[in-house]
PDB file of C-alpha atoms in Angstrom:
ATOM      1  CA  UNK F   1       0.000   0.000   0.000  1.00 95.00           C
ATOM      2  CA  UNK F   2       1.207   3.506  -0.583  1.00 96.00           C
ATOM      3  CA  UNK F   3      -0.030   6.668  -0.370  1.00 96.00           C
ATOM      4  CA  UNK F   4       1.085  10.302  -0.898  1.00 96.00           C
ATOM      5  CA  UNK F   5       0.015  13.889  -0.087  1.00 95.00           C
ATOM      6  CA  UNK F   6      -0.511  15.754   2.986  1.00 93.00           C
ATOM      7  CA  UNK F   7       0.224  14.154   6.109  1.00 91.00           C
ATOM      8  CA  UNK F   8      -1.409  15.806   8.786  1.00 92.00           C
ATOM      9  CA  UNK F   9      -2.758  14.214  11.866  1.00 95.00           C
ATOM     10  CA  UNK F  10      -0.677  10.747  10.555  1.00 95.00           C
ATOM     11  CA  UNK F  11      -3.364  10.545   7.398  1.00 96.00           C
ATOM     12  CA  UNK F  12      -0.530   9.077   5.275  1.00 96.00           C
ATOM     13  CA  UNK F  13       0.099   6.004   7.668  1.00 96.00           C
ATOM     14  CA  UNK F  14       4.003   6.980   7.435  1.00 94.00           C
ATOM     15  CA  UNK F  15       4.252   6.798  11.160  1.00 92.00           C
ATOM     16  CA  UNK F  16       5.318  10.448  10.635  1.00 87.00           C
ATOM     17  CA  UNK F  17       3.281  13.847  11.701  1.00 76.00           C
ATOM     18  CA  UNK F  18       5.165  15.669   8.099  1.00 73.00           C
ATOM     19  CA  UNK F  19       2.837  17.662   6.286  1.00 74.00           C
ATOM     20  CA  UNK F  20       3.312  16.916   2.792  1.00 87.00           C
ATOM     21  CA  UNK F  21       4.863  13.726   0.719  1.00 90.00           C
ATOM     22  CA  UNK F  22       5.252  14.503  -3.079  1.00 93.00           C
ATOM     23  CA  UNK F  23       5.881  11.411  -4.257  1.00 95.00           C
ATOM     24  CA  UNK F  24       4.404   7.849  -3.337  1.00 96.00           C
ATOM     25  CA  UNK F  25       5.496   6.031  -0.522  1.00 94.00           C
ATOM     26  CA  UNK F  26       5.132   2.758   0.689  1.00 94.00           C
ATOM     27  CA  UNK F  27       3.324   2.562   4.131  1.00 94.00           C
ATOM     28  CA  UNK F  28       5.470   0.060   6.408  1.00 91.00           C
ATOM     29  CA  UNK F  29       3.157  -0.724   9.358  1.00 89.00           C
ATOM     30  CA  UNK F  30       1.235  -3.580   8.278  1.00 91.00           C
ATOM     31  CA  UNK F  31       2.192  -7.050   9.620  1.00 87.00           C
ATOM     32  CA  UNK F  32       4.307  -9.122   7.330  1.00 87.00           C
ATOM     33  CA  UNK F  33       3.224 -10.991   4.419  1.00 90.00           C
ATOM     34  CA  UNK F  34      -0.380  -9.350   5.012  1.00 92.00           C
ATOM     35  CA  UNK F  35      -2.846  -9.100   2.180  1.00 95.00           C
ATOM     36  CA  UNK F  36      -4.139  -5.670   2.007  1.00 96.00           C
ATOM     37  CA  UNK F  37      -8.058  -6.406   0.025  1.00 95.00           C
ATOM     38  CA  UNK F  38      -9.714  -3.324   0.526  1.00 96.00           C
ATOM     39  CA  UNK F  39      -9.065   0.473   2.248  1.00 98.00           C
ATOM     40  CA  UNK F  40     -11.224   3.201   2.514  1.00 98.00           C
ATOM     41  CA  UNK F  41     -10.427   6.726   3.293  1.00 98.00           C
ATOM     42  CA  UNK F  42     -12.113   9.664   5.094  1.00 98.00           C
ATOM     43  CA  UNK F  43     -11.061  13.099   6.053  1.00 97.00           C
ATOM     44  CA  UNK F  44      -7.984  12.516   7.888  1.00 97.00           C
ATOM     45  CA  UNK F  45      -7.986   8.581   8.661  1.00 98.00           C
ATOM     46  CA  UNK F  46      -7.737   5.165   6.452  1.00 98.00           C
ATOM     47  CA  UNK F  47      -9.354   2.009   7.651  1.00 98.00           C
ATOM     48  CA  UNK F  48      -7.772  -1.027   5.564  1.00 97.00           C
ATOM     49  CA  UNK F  49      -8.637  -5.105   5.784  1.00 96.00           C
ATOM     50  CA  UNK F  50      -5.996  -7.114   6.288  1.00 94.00           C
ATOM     51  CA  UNK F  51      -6.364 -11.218   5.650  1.00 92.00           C
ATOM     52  CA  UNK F  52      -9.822 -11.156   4.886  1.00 88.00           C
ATOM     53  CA  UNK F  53     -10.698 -10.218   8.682  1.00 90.00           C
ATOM     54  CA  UNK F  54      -8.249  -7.845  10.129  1.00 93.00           C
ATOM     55  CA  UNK F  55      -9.329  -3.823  10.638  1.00 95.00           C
ATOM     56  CA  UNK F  56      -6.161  -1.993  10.347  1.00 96.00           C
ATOM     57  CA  UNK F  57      -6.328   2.076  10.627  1.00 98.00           C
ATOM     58  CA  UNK F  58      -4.495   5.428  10.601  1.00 98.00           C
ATOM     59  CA  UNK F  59      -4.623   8.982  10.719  1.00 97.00           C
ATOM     60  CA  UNK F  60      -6.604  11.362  12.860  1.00 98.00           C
ATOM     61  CA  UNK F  61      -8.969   9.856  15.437  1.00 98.00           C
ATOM     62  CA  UNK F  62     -10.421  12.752  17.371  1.00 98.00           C
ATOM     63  CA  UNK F  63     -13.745  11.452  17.213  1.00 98.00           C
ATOM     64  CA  UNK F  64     -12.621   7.804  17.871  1.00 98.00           C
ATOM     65  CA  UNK F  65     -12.987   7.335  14.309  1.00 98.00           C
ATOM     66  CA  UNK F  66     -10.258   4.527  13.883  1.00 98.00           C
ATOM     67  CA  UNK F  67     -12.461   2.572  16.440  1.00 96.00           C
ATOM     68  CA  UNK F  68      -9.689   2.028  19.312  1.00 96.00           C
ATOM     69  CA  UNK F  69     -11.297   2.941  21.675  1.00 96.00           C
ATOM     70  CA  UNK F  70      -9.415   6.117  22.552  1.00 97.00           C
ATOM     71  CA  UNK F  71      -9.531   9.507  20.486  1.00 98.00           C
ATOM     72  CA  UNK F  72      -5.463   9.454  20.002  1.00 97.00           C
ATOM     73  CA  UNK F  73      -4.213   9.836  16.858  1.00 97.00           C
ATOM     74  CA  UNK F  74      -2.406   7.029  15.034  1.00 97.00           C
ATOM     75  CA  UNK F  75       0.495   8.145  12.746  1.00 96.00           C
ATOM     76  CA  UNK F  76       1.061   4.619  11.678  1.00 96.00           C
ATOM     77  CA  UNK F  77      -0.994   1.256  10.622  1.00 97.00           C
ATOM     78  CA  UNK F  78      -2.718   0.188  14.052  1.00 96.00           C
ATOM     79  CA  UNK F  79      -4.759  -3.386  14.650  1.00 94.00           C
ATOM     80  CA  UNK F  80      -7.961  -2.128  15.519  1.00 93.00           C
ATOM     81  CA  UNK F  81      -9.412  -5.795  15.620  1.00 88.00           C
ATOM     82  CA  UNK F  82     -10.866  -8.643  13.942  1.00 82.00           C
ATOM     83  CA  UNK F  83     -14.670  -9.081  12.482  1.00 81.00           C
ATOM     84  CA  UNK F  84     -16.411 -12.110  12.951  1.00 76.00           C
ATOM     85  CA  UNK F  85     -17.261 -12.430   9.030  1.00 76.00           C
ATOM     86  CA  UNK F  86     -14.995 -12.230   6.199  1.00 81.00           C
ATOM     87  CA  UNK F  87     -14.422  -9.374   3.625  1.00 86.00           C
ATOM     88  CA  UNK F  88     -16.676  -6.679   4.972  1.00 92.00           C
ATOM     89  CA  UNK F  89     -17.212  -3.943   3.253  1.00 94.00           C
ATOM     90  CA  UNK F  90     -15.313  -0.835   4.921  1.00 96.00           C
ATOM     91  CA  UNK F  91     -16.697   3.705   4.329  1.00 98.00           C
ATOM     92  CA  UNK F  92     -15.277   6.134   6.004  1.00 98.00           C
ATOM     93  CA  UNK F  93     -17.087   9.689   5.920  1.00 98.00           C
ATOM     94  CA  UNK F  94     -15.303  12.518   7.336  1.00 98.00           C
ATOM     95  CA  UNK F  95     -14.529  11.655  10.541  1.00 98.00           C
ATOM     96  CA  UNK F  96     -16.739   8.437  11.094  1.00 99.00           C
ATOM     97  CA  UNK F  97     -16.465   4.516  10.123  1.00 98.00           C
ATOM     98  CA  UNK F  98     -18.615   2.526   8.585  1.00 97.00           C
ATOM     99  CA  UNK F  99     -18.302  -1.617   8.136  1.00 95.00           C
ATOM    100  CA  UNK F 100     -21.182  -3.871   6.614  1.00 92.00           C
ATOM    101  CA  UNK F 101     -20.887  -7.553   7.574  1.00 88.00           C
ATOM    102  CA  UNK F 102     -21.588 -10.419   5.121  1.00 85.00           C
ATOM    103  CA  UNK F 103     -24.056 -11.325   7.336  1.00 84.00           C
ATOM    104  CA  UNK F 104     -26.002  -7.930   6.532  1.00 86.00           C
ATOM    105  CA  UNK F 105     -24.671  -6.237  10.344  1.00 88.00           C
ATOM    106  CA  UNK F 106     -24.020  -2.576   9.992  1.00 92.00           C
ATOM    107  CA  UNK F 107     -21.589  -1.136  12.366  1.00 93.00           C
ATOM    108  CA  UNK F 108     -20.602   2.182  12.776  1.00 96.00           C
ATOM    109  CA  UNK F 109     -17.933   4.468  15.004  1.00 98.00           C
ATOM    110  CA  UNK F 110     -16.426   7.745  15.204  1.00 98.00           C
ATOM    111  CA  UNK F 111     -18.432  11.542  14.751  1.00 98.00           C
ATOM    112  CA  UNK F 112     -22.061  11.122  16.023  1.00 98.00           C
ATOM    113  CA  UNK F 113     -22.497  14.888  15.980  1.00 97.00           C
ATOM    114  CA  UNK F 114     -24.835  14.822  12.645  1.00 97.00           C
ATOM    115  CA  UNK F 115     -26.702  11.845  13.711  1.00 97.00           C
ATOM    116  CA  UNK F 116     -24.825   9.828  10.380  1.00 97.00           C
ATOM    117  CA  UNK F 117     -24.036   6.543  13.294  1.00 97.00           C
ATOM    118  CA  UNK F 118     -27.563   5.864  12.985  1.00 94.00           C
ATOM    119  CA  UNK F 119     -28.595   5.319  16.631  1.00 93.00           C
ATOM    120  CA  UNK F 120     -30.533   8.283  17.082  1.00 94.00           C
ATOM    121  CA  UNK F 121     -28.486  10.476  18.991  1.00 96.00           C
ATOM    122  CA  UNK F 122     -25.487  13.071  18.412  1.00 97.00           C
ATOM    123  CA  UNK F 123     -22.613  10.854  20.717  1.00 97.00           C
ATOM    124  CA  UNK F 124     -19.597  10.174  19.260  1.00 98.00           C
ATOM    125  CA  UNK F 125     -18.165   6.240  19.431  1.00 98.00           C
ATOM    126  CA  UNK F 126     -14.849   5.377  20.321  1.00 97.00           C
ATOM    127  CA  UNK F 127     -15.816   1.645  19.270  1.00 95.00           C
ATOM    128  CA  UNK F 128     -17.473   0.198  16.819  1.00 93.00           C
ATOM    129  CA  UNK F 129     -21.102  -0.718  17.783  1.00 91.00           C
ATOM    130  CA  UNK F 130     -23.911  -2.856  15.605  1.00 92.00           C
ATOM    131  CA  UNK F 131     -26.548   0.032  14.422  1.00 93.00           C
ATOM    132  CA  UNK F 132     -29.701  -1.852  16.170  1.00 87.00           C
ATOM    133  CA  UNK F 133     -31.826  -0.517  13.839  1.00 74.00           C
ATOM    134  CA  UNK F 134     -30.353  -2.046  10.854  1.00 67.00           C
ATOM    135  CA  UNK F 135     -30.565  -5.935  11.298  1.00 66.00           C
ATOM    136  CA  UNK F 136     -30.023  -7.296   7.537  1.00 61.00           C
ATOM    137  CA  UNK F 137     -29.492  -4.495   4.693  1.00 60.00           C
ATOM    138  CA  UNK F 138     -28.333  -7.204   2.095  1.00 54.00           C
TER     139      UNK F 138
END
């Protein structure tokens, strides 16, 4: 995986707080011999998935969007833990997470302050939680 551009808040996953990279760079952080399927990319933060199962994030987390439980910023690739089903599909909005189960789960974390979690209320979530109102969307 690489990536390239401005850095702030650790966006780039260089485990680096430099503003700017002008050319593309390979991201080191991820385990070895992992298989990188899908990333997605909000404001300031990336949420990959690693083997099929694996969450992996980076960037800014001041809304507990990397789903850590903790509103630190990550400047590098950080295990943010494994889903229960295989190849989810992974959004990222500004400052929030999104992940869709194969099963049809929705789970969302990060910026509440909009109501775009879906559980009716304006908190922000440090941690990913199932949207109850959502049971099967596929």
């Amino acid at each position: 995986v690489y990536s390239w551009g401005r850095g702030r808040y650790g966006a780039l996953g260089h485990d680096d707080n430099e503003t700017n990279h002008m050319v593309p760079a390979r991201i080191q952080g991820f385990k070895r011999n992992a298989i990188i399927s899908r990333i997605a990319c909000g404001r300031w933060h990336s949420v990959a998935l690693a083997n099929s199962r694996e969450l992996v994030c980076w960037g800014r987390n001041h809304s507990g969007q990397l789903g850590l439980g903790f509103t630190r910023d990550s400047e590098a690739p950080t295990f943010a833990g494994i889903t229960r089903h295989s190849n989810p599909v992974i959004s990222c909005g500004i400052a929030h997470t999104l992940v869709l189960a194969s099963s049809g789960q929705l789970l969302a974390w990060g910026c509440g302050a909009h109501g775009q979690l879906g559980y009716g209320d304006l908190w922000d979530r440090e941690d990913p939680v199932v949207v109850p109102t959502v049971q099967s969307i596929i």
